[in-house]
PDB file of C-alpha atoms in Angstrom:
ATOM      1  CA  MET A 962     151.317  85.346  80.125  1.00 48.00           C
ATOM      2  CA  GLY A 963     153.015  88.421  78.663  1.00 50.00           C
ATOM      3  CA  ILE A 964     154.124  88.712  75.078  1.00 51.00           C
ATOM      4  CA  LYS A 965     157.779  88.242  76.141  1.00 52.00           C
ATOM      5  CA  ASP A 966     156.878  84.926  77.783  1.00 51.00           C
ATOM      6  CA  HIS A 967     154.835  83.667  74.823  1.00 56.00           C
ATOM      7  CA  PRO A 968     156.637  80.743  73.160  1.00 64.00           C
ATOM      8  CA  LEU A 969     156.040  81.763  69.546  1.00 73.00           C
ATOM      9  CA  HIS A 970     157.833  79.728  66.955  1.00 81.00           C
ATOM     10  CA  PRO A 971     159.530  82.013  64.384  1.00 83.00           C
ATOM     11  CA  LEU A 972     157.724  80.224  61.547  1.00 87.00           C
ATOM     12  CA  PHE A 973     154.353  80.904  63.212  1.00 88.00           C
ATOM     13  CA  VAL A 974     155.293  84.579  63.633  1.00 91.00           C
ATOM     14  CA  ALA A 975     156.276  84.745  59.946  1.00 92.00           C
ATOM     15  CA  GLU A 976     152.946  83.148  58.991  1.00 93.00           C
ATOM     16  CA  LEU A 977     151.031  85.710  61.064  1.00 95.00           C
ATOM     17  CA  VAL A 978     152.955  88.602  59.512  1.00 96.00           C
ATOM     18  CA  ALA A 979     152.352  87.164  56.007  1.00 97.00           C
ATOM     19  CA  ALA A 980     148.654  86.716  56.782  1.00 97.00           C
ATOM     20  CA  GLY A 981     148.482  90.352  57.902  1.00 97.00           C
ATOM     21  CA  LEU A 982     150.178  91.474  54.692  1.00 98.00           C
ATOM     22  CA  PHE A 983     147.714  89.422  52.657  1.00 98.00           C
ATOM     23  CA  ALA A 984     144.810  90.902  54.665  1.00 97.00           C
ATOM     24  CA  TRP A 985     146.136  94.367  53.860  1.00 97.00           C
ATOM     25  CA  THR A 986     146.065  93.687  50.105  1.00 98.00           C
ATOM     26  CA  LEU A 987     142.396  92.727  50.263  1.00 97.00           C
ATOM     27  CA  PHE A 988     141.598  95.676  52.538  1.00 97.00           C
ATOM     28  CA  GLU A 989     143.386  98.090  50.182  1.00 96.00           C
ATOM     29  CA  TYR A 990     141.483  96.808  47.148  1.00 98.00           C
ATOM     30  CA  ALA A 991     138.083  96.776  48.876  1.00 97.00           C
ATOM     31  CA  MET A 992     138.513 100.233  50.431  1.00 95.00           C
ATOM     32  CA  HIS A 993     139.608 101.785  47.145  1.00 94.00           C
ATOM     33  CA  ARG A 994     136.918 100.118  45.087  1.00 95.00           C
ATOM     34  CA  TYR A 995     133.928 100.322  47.405  1.00 96.00           C
ATOM     35  CA  LEU A 996     134.521 103.171  49.882  1.00 92.00           C
ATOM     36  CA  PHE A 997     136.814 105.591  48.065  1.00 91.00           C
ATOM     37  CA  HIS A 998     134.678 105.430  44.905  1.00 91.00           C
ATOM     38  CA  TRP A 999     131.300 105.123  46.596  1.00 93.00           C
ATOM     39  CA  ASP A1000     128.677 106.849  44.461  1.00 92.00           C
ATOM     40  CA  CYS A1001     125.974 108.071  46.835  1.00 91.00           C
ATOM     41  CA  GLU A1002     123.582 110.972  46.461  1.00 93.00           C
ATOM     42  CA  ARG A1003     123.495 111.860  50.168  1.00 94.00           C
ATOM     43  CA  PRO A1004     125.418 115.127  50.649  1.00 94.00           C
ATOM     44  CA  ALA A1005     127.159 113.995  53.861  1.00 93.00           C
ATOM     45  CA  VAL A1006     128.389 110.792  52.208  1.00 92.00           C
ATOM     46  CA  LYS A1007     129.495 112.660  49.075  1.00 92.00           C
ATOM     47  CA  TRP A1008     131.427 115.114  51.241  1.00 90.00           C
ATOM     48  CA  PHE A1009     133.079 112.284  53.219  1.00 87.00           C
ATOM     49  CA  VAL A1010     134.087 110.349  50.090  1.00 87.00           C
ATOM     50  CA  TYR A1011     135.474 113.550  48.558  1.00 88.00           C
ATOM     51  CA  LEU A1012     137.391 114.307  51.743  1.00 84.00           C
ATOM     52  CA  ILE A1013     139.059 110.883  51.969  1.00 83.00           C
ATOM     53  CA  HIS A1014     139.684 110.288  48.261  1.00 84.00           C
ATOM     54  CA  GLY A1015     137.799 112.465  45.789  1.00 83.00           C
ATOM     55  CA  ASN A1016     140.099 115.406  46.360  1.00 82.00           C
ATOM     56  CA  HIS A1017     142.961 113.166  45.235  1.00 86.00           C
ATOM     57  CA  HIS A1018     141.209 112.625  41.909  1.00 87.00           C
ATOM     58  CA  THR A1019     140.591 116.364  41.577  1.00 86.00           C
ATOM     59  CA  ASN A1020     144.328 117.020  41.705  1.00 86.00           C
ATOM     60  CA  PRO A1021     146.136 113.649  41.568  1.00 85.00           C
ATOM     61  CA  ASN A1022     149.678 115.010  41.489  1.00 84.00           C
ATOM     62  CA  ASP A1023     149.340 117.272  44.525  1.00 81.00           C
ATOM     63  CA  PRO A1024     151.853 115.766  46.993  1.00 77.00           C
ATOM     64  CA  MET A1025     149.627 116.814  49.904  1.00 76.00           C
ATOM     65  CA  ARG A1026     146.715 114.707  48.619  1.00 73.00           C
ATOM     66  CA  GLY A1027     148.578 111.480  47.883  1.00 70.00           C
ATOM     67  CA  LEU A1028     148.611 110.024  51.399  1.00 76.00           C
ATOM     68  CA  MET A1029     145.802 109.373  53.857  1.00 78.00           C
ATOM     69  CA  PRO A1030     145.839 112.090  56.540  1.00 77.00           C
ATOM     70  CA  LEU A1031     147.090 110.944  59.945  1.00 83.00           C
ATOM     71  CA  ALA A1032     143.784 112.084  61.468  1.00 82.00           C
ATOM     72  CA  VAL A1033     142.172 109.207  59.529  1.00 83.00           C
ATOM     73  CA  SER A1034     144.918 106.583  59.286  1.00 87.00           C
ATOM     74  CA  VAL A1035     145.920 106.530  62.977  1.00 92.00           C
ATOM     75  CA  PRO A1036     142.406 105.970  64.416  1.00 93.00           C
ATOM     76  CA  VAL A1037     141.532 103.434  61.700  1.00 92.00           C
ATOM     77  CA  GLY A1038     144.823 101.638  62.325  1.00 94.00           C
ATOM     78  CA  GLY A1039     144.109 101.608  66.058  1.00 96.00           C
ATOM     79  CA  LEU A1040     140.678 100.081  65.491  1.00 97.00           C
ATOM     80  CA  ILE A1041     142.162  97.414  63.227  1.00 97.00           C
ATOM     81  CA  TRP A1042     144.818  96.602  65.825  1.00 97.00           C
ATOM     82  CA  LEU A1043     142.103  96.279  68.500  1.00 97.00           C
ATOM     83  CA  ALA A1044     140.122  93.994  66.182  1.00 97.00           C
ATOM     84  CA  PHE A1045     143.186  91.782  65.630  1.00 97.00           C
ATOM     85  CA  LEU A1046     143.825  91.689  69.390  1.00 97.00           C
ATOM     86  CA  ALA A1047     140.193  90.771  70.049  1.00 97.00           C
ATOM     87  CA  LEU A1048     140.412  88.055  67.405  1.00 95.00           C
ATOM     88  CA  MET A1049     143.767  86.526  68.359  1.00 93.00           C
ATOM     89  CA  GLY A1050     144.922  87.967  71.672  1.00 93.00           C
ATOM     90  CA  ALA A1051     148.537  89.133  71.793  1.00 91.00           C
ATOM     91  CA  ASP A1052     149.304  87.197  68.585  1.00 92.00           C
ATOM     92  CA  GLY A1053     147.116  89.743  66.788  1.00 95.00           C
ATOM     93  CA  THR A1054     149.989  92.204  67.082  1.00 96.00           C
ATOM     94  CA  TRP A1055     152.018  90.083  64.630  1.00 96.00           C
ATOM     95  CA  LEU A1056     149.083  90.084  62.232  1.00 97.00           C
ATOM     96  CA  PHE A1057     148.879  93.861  62.647  1.00 98.00           C
ATOM     97  CA  LEU A1058     152.608  94.169  61.906  1.00 97.00           C
ATOM     98  CA  GLY A1059     152.061  92.496  58.531  1.00 98.00           C
ATOM     99  CA  PHE A1060     148.985  94.630  57.872  1.00 98.00           C
ATOM    100  CA  MET A1061     150.861  97.855  58.625  1.00 97.00           C
ATOM    101  CA  THR A1062     153.840  96.722  56.536  1.00 97.00           C
ATOM    102  CA  GLY A1063     151.389  96.407  53.650  1.00 97.00           C
ATOM    103  CA  TYR A1064     150.021  99.876  54.400  1.00 95.00           C
ATOM    104  CA  VAL A1065     153.503 101.433  54.339  1.00 94.00           C
ATOM    105  CA  CYS A1066     154.282  99.625  51.055  1.00 95.00           C
ATOM    106  CA  TYR A1067     150.982 100.835  49.602  1.00 95.00           C
ATOM    107  CA  ASP A1068     151.589 104.445  50.661  1.00 92.00           C
ATOM    108  CA  THR A1069     155.120 104.352  49.258  1.00 93.00           C
ATOM    109  CA  VAL A1070     154.038 102.862  45.924  1.00 95.00           C
ATOM    110  CA  HIS A1071     151.075 105.239  45.612  1.00 93.00           C
ATOM    111  CA  PHE A1072     153.162 108.316  46.454  1.00 92.00           C
ATOM    112  CA  ALA A1073     155.887 107.161  44.038  1.00 93.00           C
ATOM    113  CA  CYS A1074     153.367 106.655  41.227  1.00 93.00           C
ATOM    114  CA  HIS A1075     152.380 110.306  41.471  1.00 92.00           C
ATOM    115  CA  GLN A1076     155.602 112.014  42.502  1.00 92.00           C
ATOM    116  CA  TRP A1077     158.584 110.068  41.204  1.00 93.00           C
ATOM    117  CA  THR A1078     159.921 109.110  37.810  1.00 93.00           C
ATOM    118  CA  MET A1079     159.830 105.331  37.802  1.00 91.00           C
ATOM    119  CA  HIS A1080     162.801 103.879  35.917  1.00 94.00           C
ATOM    120  CA  SER A1081     162.689 100.182  36.782  1.00 95.00           C
ATOM    121  CA  ARG A1082     160.491  97.664  34.995  1.00 96.00           C
ATOM    122  CA  VAL A1083     158.532  96.968  38.204  1.00 95.00           C
ATOM    123  CA  GLY A1084     158.168 100.668  39.026  1.00 95.00           C
ATOM    124  CA  LYS A1085     156.876 101.406  35.543  1.00 95.00           C
ATOM    125  CA  MET A1086     154.394  98.524  35.857  1.00 95.00           C
ATOM    126  CA  PHE A1087     152.941  99.962  39.092  1.00 95.00           C
ATOM    127  CA  LYS A1088     152.842 103.507  37.702  1.00 95.00           C
ATOM    128  CA  ARG A1089     151.230 102.457  34.406  1.00 94.00           C
ATOM    129  CA  HIS A1090     148.560 100.465  36.254  1.00 95.00           C
ATOM    130  CA  HIS A1091     147.691 103.302  38.621  1.00 94.00           C
ATOM    131  CA  MET A1092     147.841 106.111  36.056  1.00 93.00           C
ATOM    132  CA  ARG A1093     145.347 104.182  33.940  1.00 94.00           C
ATOM    133  CA  HIS A1094     143.011 104.363  36.951  1.00 94.00           C
ATOM    134  CA  HIS A1095     143.356 108.155  36.935  1.00 92.00           C
ATOM    135  CA  CYS A1096     143.571 108.824  33.198  1.00 91.00           C
ATOM    136  CA  VAL A1097     141.572 106.085  31.463  1.00 92.00           C
ATOM    137  CA  ASN A1098     138.888 104.781  33.818  1.00 92.00           C
ATOM    138  CA  GLU A1099     138.563 105.664  37.504  1.00 92.00           C
ATOM    139  CA  ASN A1100     136.121 102.758  37.888  1.00 93.00           C
ATOM    140  CA  ALA A1101     138.855 100.183  37.263  1.00 95.00           C
ATOM    141  CA  ASN A1102     142.447  99.385  38.307  1.00 96.00           C
ATOM    142  CA  PHE A1103     141.696  99.800  42.011  1.00 96.00           C
ATOM    143  CA  ALA A1104     144.725  97.868  43.286  1.00 96.00           C
ATOM    144  CA  ILE A1105     147.827  99.883  44.089  1.00 95.00           C
ATOM    145  CA  SER A1106     150.333  97.507  45.676  1.00 93.00           C
ATOM    146  CA  ALA A1107     148.799  94.100  44.836  1.00 96.00           C
ATOM    147  CA  LEU A1108     147.885  94.416  41.168  1.00 96.00           C
ATOM    148  CA  PHE A1109     146.724  90.810  40.888  1.00 96.00           C
ATOM    149  CA  TRP A1110     143.431  91.665  42.641  1.00 97.00           C
ATOM    150  CA  ASP A1111     142.267  93.612  39.577  1.00 97.00           C
ATOM    151  CA  ARG A1112     142.714  90.437  37.528  1.00 96.00           C
ATOM    152  CA  VAL A1113     141.033  88.263  40.171  1.00 97.00           C
ATOM    153  CA  PHE A1114     138.010  90.576  40.505  1.00 97.00           C
ATOM    154  CA  GLY A1115     137.793  91.527  36.805  1.00 96.00           C
ATOM    155  CA  SER A1116     138.463  95.236  37.313  1.00 96.00           C
ATOM    156  CA  ARG A1117     141.691  95.497  35.308  1.00 95.00           C
ATOM    157  CA  ILE A1118     141.699  97.961  32.425  1.00 94.00           C
ATOM    158  CA  ARG A1119     142.076  95.951  29.234  1.00 84.00           C
ATOM    159  CA  SER A1120     141.720  98.769  26.689  1.00 76.00           C
ATOM    160  CA  LEU A1121     143.267 102.199  26.596  1.00 74.00           C
ATOM    161  CA  LYS A1122     140.136 103.712  25.055  1.00 63.00           C
ATOM    162  CA  ARG A1123     138.746 106.657  26.963  1.00 56.00           C
ATOM    163  CA  ASN A1124     135.352 107.935  25.909  1.00 46.00           C
ATOM    164  CA  GLY A1125     135.710 106.021  22.667  1.00 43.00           C
ATOM    165  CA  ILE A1126     139.069 107.586  21.778  1.00 41.00           C
ATOM    166  CA  GLN A1127     142.213 105.449  21.510  1.00 43.00           C
ATOM    167  CA  GLU A1128     145.039 106.908  23.606  1.00 42.00           C
TER     168      GLU A1128
END
């Protein structure tokens, strides 16, 4: 049965897309916290972590370092899509749609935090949260587009003290 012939109820499709979006938020948090800030003494691992994220911390406002390079994001996205297909068959594409929607939202929010003046209350909230990651403590505030995960996992910056100095 092809995807066109599959009798998907619109509510089920919406649930799959929402589940994919939710999966993205967890993926984003875990990748940023555990892979992008992996502290390992092995030179190859250090180089890899620097390549995918450390260079962004070296120069956070460089517009060329604010997005994941396509050479990384396209193959990783393809593997995730294959995993969703293996898990759910053709329905996995709807899950992947939600996941990729989350990725595009994340990239937009992250790029905006570094490159745009944020005027709205929500925009300022996202920017403040992420800039504290860069300027106060890079071992906290890992969430970019789903800030609640830093509260859930206890990694939210509660104090603006940096190296014992109040900012």
